[in-house]
mmCIF file of C-alpha atoms and ligand atoms in Angstrom:
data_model
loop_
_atom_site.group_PDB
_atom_site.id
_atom_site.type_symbol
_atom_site.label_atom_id
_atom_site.label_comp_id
_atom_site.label_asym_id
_atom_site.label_seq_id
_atom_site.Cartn_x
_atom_site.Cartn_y
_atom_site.Cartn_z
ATOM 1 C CA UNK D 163 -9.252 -16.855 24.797
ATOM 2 C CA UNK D 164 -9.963 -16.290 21.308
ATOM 3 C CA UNK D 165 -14.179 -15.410 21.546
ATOM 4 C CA UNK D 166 -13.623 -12.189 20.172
ATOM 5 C CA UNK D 167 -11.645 -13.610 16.964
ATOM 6 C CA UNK D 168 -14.606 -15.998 16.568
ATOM 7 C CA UNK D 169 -16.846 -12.594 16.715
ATOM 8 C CA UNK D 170 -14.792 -10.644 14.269
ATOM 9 C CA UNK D 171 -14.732 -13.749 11.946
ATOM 10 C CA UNK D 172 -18.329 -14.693 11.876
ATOM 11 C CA UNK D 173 -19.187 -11.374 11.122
ATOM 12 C CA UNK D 174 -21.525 -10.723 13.652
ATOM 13 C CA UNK D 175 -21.621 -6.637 14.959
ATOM 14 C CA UNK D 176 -18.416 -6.258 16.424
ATOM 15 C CA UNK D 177 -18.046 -2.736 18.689
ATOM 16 C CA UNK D 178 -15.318 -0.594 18.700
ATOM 17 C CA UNK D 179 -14.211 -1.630 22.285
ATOM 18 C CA UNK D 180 -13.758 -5.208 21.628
ATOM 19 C CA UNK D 181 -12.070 -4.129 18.448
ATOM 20 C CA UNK D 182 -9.609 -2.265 21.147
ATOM 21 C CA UNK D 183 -9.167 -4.887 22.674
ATOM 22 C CA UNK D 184 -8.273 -6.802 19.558
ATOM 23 C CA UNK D 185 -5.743 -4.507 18.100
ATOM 24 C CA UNK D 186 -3.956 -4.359 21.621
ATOM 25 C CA UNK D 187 -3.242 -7.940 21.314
ATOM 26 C CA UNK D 188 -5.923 -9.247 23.991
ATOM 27 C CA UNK D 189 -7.094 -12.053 22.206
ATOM 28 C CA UNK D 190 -4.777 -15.370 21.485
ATOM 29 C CA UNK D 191 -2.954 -14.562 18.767
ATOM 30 C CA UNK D 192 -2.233 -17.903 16.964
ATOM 31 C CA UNK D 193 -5.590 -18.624 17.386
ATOM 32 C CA UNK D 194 -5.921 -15.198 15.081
ATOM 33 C CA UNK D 195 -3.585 -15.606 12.829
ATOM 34 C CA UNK D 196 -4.220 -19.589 12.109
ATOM 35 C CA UNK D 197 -7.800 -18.118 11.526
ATOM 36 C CA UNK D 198 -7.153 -15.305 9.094
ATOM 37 C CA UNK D 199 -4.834 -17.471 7.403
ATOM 38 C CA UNK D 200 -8.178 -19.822 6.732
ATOM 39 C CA UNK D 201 -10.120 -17.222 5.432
ATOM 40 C CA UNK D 202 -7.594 -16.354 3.107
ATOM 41 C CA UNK D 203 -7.088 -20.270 1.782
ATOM 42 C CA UNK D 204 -10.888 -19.966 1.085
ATOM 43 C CA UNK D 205 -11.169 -17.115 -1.089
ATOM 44 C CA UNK D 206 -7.309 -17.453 -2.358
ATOM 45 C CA UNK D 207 -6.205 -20.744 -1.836
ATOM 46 C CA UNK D 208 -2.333 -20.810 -1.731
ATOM 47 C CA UNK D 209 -1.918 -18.046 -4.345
ATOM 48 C CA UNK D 210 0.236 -15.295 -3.867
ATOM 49 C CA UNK D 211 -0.294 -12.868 -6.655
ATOM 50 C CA UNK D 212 2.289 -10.391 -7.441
ATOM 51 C CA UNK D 213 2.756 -6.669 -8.637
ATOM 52 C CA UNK D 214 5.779 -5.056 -10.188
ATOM 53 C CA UNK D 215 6.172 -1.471 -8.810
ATOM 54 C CA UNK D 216 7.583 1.131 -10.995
ATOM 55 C CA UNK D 217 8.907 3.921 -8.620
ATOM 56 C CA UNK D 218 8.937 6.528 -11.250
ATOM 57 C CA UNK D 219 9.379 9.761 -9.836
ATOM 58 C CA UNK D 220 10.592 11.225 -6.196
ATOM 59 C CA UNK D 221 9.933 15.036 -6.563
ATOM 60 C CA UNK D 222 7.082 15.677 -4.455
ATOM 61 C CA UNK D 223 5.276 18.988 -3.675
ATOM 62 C CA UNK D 224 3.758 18.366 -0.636
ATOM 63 C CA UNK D 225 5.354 18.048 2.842
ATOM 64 C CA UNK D 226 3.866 14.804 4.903
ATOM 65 C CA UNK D 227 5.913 15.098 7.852
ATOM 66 C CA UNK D 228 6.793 11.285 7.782
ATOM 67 C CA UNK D 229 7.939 10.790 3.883
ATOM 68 C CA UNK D 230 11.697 11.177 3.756
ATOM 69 C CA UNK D 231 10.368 12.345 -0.152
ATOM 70 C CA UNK D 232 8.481 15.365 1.492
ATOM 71 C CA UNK D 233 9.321 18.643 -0.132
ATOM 72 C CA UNK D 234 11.925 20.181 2.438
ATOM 73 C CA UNK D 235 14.013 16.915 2.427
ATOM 74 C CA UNK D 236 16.715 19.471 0.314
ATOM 75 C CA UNK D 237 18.882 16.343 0.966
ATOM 76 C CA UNK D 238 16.886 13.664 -0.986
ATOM 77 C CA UNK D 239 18.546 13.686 -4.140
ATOM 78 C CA UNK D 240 15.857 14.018 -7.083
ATOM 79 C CA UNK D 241 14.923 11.527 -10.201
ATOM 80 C CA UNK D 242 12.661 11.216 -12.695
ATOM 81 C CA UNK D 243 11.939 8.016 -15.296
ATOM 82 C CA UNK D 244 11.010 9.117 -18.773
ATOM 83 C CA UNK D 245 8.494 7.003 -20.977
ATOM 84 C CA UNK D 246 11.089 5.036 -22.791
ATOM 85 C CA UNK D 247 12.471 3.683 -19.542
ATOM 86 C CA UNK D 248 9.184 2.864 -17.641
ATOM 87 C CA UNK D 249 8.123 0.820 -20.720
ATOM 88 C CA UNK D 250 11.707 -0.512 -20.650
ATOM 89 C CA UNK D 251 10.682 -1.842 -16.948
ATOM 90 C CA UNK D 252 7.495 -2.964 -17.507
ATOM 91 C CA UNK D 253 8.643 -5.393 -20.860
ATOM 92 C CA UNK D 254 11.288 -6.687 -18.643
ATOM 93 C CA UNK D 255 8.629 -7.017 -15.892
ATOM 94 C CA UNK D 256 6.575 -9.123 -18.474
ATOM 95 C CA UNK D 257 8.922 -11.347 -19.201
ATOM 96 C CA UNK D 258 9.514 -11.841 -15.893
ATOM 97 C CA UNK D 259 5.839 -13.040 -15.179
ATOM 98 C CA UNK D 260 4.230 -9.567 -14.418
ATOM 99 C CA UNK D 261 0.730 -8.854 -15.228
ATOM 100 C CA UNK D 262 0.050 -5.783 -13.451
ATOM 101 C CA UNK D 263 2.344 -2.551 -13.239
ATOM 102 C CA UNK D 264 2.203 0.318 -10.290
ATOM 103 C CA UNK D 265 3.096 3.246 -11.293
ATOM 104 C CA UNK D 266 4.097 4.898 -8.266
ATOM 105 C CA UNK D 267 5.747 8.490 -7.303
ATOM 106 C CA UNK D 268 5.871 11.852 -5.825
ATOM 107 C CA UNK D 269 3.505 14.424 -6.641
ATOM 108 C CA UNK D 270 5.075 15.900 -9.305
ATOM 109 C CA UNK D 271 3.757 18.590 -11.176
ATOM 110 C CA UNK D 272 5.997 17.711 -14.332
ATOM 111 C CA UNK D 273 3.915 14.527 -14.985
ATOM 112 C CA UNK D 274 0.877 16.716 -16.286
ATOM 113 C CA UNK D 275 -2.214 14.750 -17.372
ATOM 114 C CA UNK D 276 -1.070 14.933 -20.840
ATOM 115 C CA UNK D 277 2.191 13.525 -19.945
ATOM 116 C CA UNK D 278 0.250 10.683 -17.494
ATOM 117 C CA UNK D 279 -2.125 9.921 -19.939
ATOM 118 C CA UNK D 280 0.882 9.718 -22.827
ATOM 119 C CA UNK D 281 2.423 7.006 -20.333
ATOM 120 C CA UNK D 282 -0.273 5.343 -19.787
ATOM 121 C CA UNK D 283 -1.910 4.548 -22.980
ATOM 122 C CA UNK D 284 1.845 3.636 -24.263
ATOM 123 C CA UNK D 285 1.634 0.814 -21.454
ATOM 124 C CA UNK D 286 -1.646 0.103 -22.634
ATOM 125 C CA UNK D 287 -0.516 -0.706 -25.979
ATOM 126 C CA UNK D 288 2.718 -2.794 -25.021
ATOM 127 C CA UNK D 289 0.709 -4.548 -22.525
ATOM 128 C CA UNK D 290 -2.715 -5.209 -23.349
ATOM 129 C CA UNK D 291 -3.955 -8.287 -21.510
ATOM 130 C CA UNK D 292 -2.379 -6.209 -17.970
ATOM 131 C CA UNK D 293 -3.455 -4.328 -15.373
ATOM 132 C CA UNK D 294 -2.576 -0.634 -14.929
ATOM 133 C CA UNK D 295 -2.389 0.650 -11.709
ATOM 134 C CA UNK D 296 -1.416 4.731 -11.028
ATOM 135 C CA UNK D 297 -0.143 5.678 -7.037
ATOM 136 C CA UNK D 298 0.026 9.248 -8.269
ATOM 137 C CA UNK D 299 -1.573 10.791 -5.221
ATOM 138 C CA UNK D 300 -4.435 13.543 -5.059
ATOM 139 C CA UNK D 301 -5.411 14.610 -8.674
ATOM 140 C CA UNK D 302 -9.038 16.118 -9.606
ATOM 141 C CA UNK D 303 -11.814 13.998 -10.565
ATOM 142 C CA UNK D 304 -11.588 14.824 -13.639
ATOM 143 C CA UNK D 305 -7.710 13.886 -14.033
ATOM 144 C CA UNK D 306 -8.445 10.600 -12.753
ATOM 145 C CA UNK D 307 -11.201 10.064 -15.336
ATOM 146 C CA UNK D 308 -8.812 11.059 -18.113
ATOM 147 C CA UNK D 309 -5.970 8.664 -16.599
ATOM 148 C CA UNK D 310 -9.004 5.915 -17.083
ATOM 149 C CA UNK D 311 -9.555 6.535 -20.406
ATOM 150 C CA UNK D 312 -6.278 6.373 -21.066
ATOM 151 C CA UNK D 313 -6.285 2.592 -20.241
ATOM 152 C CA UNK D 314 -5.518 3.133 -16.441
ATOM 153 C CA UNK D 315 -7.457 1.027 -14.189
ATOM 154 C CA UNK D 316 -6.519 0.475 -10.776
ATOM 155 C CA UNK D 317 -5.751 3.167 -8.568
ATOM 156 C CA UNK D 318 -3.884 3.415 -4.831
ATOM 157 C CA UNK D 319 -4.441 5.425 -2.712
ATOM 158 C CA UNK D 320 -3.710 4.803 1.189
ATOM 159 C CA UNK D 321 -5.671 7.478 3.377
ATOM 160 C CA UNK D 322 -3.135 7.058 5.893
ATOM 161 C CA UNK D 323 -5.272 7.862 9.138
ATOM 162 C CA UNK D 324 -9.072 8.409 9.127
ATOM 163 C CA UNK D 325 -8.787 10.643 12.220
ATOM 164 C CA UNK D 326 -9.155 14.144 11.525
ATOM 165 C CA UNK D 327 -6.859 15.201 14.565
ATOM 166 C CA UNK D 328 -4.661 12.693 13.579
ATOM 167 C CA UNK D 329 -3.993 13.606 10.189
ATOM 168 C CA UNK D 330 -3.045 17.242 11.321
ATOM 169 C CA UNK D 331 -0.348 15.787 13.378
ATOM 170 C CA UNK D 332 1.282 13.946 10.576
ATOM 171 C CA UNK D 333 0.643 16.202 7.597
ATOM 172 C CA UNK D 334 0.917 20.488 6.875
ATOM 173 C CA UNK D 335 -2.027 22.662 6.812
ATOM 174 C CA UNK D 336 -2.177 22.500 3.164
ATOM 175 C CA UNK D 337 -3.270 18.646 2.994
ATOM 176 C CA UNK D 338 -7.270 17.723 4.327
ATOM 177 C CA UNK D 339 -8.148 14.280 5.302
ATOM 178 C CA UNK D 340 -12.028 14.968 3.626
ATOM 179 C CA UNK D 341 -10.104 15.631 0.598
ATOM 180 C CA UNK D 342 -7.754 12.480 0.418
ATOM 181 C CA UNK D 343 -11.143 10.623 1.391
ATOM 182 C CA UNK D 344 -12.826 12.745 -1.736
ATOM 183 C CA UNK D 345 -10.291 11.601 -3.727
ATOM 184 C CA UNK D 346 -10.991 7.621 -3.147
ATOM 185 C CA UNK D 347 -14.997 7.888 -3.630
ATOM 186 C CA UNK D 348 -14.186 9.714 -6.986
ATOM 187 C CA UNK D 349 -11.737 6.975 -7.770
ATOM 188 C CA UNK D 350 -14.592 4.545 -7.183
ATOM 189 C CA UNK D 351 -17.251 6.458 -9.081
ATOM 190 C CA UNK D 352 -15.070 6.284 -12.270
ATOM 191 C CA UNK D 353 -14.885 2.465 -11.920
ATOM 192 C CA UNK D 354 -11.012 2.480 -10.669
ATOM 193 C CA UNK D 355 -10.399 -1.112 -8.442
ATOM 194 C CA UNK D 356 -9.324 1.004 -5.450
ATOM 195 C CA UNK D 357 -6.493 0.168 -2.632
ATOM 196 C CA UNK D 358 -6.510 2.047 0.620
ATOM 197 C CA UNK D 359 -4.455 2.176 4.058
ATOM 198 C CA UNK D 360 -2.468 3.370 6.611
ATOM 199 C CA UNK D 361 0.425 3.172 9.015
ATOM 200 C CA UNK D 362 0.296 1.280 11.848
ATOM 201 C CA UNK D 363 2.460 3.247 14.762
ATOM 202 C CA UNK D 364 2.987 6.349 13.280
ATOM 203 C CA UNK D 365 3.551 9.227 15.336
ATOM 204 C CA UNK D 366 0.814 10.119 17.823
ATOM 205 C CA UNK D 367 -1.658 7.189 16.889
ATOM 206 C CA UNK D 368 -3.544 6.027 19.449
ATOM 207 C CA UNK D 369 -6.074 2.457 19.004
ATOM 208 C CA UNK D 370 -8.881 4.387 18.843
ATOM 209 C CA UNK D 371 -7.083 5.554 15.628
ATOM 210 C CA UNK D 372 -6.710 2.310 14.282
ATOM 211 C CA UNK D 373 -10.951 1.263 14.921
ATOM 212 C CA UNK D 374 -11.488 4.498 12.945
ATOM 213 C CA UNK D 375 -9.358 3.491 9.863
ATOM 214 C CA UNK D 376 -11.496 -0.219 10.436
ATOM 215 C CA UNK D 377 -14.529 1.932 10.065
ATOM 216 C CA UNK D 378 -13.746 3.884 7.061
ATOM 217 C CA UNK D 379 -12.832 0.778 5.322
ATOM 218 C CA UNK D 380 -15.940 -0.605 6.080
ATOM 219 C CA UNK D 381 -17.658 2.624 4.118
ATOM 220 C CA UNK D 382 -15.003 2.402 1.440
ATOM 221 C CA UNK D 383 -14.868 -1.232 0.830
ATOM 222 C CA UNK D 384 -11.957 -1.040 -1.118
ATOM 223 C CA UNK D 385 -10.334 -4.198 -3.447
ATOM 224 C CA UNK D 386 -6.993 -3.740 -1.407
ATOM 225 C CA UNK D 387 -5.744 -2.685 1.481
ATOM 226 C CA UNK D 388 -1.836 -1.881 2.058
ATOM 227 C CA UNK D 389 -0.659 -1.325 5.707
ATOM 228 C CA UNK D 390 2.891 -1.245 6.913
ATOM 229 C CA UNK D 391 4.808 -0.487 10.021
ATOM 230 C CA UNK D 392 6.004 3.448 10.330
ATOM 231 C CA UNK D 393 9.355 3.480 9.642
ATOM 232 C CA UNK D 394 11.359 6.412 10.226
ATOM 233 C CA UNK D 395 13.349 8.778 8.350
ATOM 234 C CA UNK D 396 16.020 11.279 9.835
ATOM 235 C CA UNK D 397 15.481 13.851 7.251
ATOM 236 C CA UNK D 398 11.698 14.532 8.208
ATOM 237 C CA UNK D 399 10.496 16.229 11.221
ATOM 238 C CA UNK D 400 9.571 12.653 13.217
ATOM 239 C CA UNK D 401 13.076 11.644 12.828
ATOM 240 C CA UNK D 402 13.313 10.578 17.008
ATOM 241 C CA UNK D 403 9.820 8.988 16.968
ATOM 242 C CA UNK D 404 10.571 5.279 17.271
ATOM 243 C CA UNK D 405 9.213 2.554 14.271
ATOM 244 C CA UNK D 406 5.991 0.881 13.986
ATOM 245 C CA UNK D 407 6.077 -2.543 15.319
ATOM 246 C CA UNK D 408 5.544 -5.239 13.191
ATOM 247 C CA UNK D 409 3.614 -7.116 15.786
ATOM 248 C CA UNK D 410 1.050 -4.663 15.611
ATOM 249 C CA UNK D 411 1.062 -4.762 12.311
ATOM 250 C CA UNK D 412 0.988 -8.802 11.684
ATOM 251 C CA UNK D 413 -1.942 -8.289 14.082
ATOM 252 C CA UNK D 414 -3.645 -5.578 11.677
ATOM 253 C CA UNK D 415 -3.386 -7.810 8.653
ATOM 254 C CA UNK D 416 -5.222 -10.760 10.285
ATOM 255 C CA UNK D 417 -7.754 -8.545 11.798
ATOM 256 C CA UNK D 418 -8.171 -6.941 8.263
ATOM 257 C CA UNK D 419 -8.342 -10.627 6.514
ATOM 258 C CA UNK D 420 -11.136 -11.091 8.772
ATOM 259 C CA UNK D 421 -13.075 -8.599 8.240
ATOM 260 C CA UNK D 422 -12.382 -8.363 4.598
ATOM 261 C CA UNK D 423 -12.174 -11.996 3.253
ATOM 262 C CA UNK D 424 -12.303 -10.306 -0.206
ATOM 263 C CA UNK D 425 -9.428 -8.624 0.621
ATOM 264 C CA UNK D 426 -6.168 -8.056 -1.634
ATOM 265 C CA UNK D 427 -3.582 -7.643 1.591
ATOM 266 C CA UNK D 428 0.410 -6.788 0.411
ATOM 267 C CA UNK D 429 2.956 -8.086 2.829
ATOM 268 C CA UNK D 430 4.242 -4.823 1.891
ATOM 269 C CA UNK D 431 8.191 -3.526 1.861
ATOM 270 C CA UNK D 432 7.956 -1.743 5.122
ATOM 271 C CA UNK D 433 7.543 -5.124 6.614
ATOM 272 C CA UNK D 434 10.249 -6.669 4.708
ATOM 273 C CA UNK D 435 11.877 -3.766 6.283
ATOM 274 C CA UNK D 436 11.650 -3.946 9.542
ATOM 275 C CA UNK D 437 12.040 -7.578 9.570
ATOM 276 C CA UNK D 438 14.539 -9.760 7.482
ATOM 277 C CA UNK D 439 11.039 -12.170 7.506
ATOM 278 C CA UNK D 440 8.452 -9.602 7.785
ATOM 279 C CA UNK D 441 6.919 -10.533 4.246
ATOM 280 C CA UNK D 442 6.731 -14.264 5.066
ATOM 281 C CA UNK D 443 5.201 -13.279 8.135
ATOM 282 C CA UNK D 444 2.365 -11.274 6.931
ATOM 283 C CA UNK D 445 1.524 -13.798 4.601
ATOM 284 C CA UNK D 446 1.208 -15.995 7.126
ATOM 285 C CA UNK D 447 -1.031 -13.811 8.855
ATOM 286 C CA UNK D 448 -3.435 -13.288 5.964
ATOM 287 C CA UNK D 449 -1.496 -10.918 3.272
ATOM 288 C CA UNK D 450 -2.129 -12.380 -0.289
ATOM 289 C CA UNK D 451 -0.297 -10.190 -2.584
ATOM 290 C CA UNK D 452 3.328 -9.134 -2.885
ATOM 291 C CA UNK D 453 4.914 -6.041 -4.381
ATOM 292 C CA UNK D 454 8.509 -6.035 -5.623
ATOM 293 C CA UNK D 455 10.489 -3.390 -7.211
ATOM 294 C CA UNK D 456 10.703 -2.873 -10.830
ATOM 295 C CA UNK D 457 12.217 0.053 -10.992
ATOM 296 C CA UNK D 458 16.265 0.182 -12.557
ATOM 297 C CA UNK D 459 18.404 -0.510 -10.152
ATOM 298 C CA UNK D 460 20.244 3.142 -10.209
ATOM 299 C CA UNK D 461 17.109 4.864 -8.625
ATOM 300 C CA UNK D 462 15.798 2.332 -5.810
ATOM 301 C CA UNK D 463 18.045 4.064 -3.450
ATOM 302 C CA UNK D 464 16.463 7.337 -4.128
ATOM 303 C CA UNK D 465 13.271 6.376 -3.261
ATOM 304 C CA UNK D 466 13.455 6.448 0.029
ATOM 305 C CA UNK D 467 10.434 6.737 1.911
ATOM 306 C CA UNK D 468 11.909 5.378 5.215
ATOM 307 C CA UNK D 469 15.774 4.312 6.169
ATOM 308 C CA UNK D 470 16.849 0.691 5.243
ATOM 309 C CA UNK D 471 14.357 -0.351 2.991
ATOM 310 C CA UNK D 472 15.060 -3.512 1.316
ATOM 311 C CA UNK D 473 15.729 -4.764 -2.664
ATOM 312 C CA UNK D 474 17.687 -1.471 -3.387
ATOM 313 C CA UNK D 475 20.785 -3.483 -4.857
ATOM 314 C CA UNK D 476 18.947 -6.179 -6.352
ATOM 315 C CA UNK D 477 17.345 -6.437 -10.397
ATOM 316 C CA UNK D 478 13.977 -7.025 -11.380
ATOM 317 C CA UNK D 479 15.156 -11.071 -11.651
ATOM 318 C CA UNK D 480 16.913 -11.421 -8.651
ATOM 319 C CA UNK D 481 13.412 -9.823 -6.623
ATOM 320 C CA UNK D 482 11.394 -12.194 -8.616
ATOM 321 C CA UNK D 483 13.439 -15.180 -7.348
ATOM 322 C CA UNK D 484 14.086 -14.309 -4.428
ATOM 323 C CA UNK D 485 10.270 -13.378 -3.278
ATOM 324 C CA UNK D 486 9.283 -16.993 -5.818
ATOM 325 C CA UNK D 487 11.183 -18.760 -2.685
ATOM 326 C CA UNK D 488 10.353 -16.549 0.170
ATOM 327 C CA UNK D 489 6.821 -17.316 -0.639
ATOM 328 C CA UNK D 490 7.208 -20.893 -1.203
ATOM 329 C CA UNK D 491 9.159 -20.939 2.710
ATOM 330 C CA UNK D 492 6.017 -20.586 3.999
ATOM 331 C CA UNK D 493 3.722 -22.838 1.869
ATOM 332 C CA UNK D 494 2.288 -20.567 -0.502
ATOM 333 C CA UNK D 495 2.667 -19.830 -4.904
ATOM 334 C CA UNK D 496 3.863 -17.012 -5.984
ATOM 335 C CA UNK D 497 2.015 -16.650 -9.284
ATOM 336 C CA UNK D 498 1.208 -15.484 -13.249
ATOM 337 C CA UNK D 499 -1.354 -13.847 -12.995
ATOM 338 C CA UNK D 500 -3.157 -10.190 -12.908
ATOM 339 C CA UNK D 501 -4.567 -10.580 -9.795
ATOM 340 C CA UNK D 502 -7.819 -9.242 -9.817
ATOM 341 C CA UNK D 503 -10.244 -9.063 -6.011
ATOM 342 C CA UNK D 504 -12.776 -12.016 -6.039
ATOM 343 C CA UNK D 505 -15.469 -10.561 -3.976
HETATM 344 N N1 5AD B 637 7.230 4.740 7.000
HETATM 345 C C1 5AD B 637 6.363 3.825 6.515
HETATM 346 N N2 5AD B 637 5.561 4.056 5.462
HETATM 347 C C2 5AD B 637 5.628 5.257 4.881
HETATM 348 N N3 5AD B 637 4.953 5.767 3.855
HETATM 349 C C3 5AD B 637 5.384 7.031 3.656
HETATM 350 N N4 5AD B 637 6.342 7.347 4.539
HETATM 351 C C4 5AD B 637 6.511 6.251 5.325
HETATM 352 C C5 5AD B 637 7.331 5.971 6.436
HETATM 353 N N5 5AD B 637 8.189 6.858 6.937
HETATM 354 C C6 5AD B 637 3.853 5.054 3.185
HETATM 355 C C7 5AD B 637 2.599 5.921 3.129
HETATM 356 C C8 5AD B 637 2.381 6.094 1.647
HETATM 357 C C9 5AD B 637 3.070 4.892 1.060
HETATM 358 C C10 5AD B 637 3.461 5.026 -0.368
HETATM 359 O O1 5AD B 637 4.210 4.737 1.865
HETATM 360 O O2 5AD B 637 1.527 5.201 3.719
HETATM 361 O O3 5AD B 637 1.031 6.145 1.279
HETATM 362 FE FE1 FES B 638 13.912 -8.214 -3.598
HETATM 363 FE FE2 FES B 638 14.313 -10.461 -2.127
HETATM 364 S S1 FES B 638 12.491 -9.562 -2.757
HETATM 365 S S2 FES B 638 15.753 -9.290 -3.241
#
């Protein structure tokens, strides 16, 4: 049966019950994946474009209770990149066939805006024909227009559930779902290419869960969308709720290829995580872009979001190669380029 697939694809009203019954797998799933995988050959062709994440800081203030970063992980032990170094990564990044840099950390209150903005423009200048991209977290509007001006232009944000109840089971009193959603429309009004997302299996989330996140996409309409398997982390209060699966999640990304043919889709490190072949796999299923680790080699361990994660021995290079053939296993280019949405 794959009636619903040809639904979803042709972009005809879909409800939220057959989208239930999507998510859950009821629908043939080669049929789903050989079709996302279409859509994404039409708007992308083969390309696989490519982003060079700079994990810059892991002191964070707030206290998500699935981030083995959270604030009472007394454990994690603490690092922070200073300007020299980041610019450091991103020449070697360059050279290494890098056109857009993530800056990516904790919320840390010793990166003020000053400091952000000193970063920022100092990429700017070493690299002017790349994108910028800040993964900084919740800031005011007016910090995120001062990050733009400062040469900044992409911004990620993943809402990580659009269910109200939901968020309050994975996140402290102090954090509000209408903010984090705040935070993205700002990000848009400024003129920020936006990414969004969530987890798919973390704790508590039902399907119903996952149509909602569909639906505030839909609003949003953002350039990216990054979505990985929970993965767990025995520092953080989930630390016996099992992982994600990356079925669910393979099934996600071709759903999400459907409905967003514009789409830019990581096979993201979570998958690469919980699979030796996750990445391949999501690009298989629709996922165009690809996200290695730039950061030096001494702090990838420290970043630790989740348990296991991949790349944490490896440099820059040896990524680069390594994901140049991963993505060429399954028929696709890893490429030069900065890798902007073609709506
Ligand atoms: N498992 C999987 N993904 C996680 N993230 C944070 N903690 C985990 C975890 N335990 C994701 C969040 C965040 C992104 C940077 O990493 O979605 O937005
Ligand atoms: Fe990092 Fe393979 S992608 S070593």
């Amino acid at each position: 049966m794959s009636e619903l697939t040809a639904r979803l694809q042709q972009e005809q009203d879909i409800s939220d019950e057959e989208l239930i019954v999507l998510i859950e797998g009821g629908d043939d799933q080669e049929d789903l994946k050989k079709r996302a995988d279409a859509v994404r050959r039409e708007h992308y062709g083969i390309e696989v474009y490519t982003r060079g994440l700079i994990e810059f800081t892991n002191y964070c203030k707030n206290d998500c209770y699935y981030c083995g970063i959270r604030r009472s992980n007394t454990l994690a032990d603490r690092y922070r990149l200073d300007k020299e170094t980041i610019l450091a990564c991103c020449k070697e990044g360059y050279e290494l066939g890098f056109r857009t840099f993530v800056l990516q950390g904790g919320e840390d209150g010793y990166y003020t805006d000053d400091r952000i903005c000193d970063i920022v423009a100092a990429i700017r200048a070493q690299n002017p024909d790349c994108a910028i991209t800040l993964s900084l977290g919740e800031k005011t509007k007016e910090s995120f227009q001062r990050y733009y001006e400062a040469g900044a232009n992409r911004y990620l944000l993943r809402h990580e559930t659009a269910d109200e109840e939901h968020y309050r089971m994975l996140h402290p009193e102090s954090l509000s779902l209408q903010k984090r959603k705040q935070c993205l429309w700002d990000l848009k009004e400024i003129g920020y290419q936006i990414g969004s997302g969530f987890m798919v299996g973390s704790p508590y989330q039902k399907t119903e869960y996952l149509v909602e996140d569909l639906r505030f996409l839909q609003k949003l309409s953002p350039d990216m969308i990054g979505i990985g398997p929970y993965l767990t982390h025995k520092e953080t209060p989930f630390k016996d709720f099992p992982n994600g699966s990356m079925e669910q999640t393979l099934r996600m990304i071709s759903i999400l290829r459907l409905m967003f043919p514009y789409a830019l889709i990581p096979a993201t490190t979570a998958l690469g995580t919980i699979h030796p072949r996750g990445r391949e796999f999501g690009l298989q299923a629709g996922a165009n872009v690809v996200m290695p680790n730039l950061s030096p080699t001494g702090v990838r361990k420290l970043y630790q979001l989740y348990e296991n994660k991949i790349c944490t021995g490896e440099e820059a290079a040896e990524c680069r190669g390594c994901l140049s053939r991963r993505v060429a296993s399954v028929g696709y280019e890893l490429v030069v380029d900065v890798g902007d949405v073609k709506r």
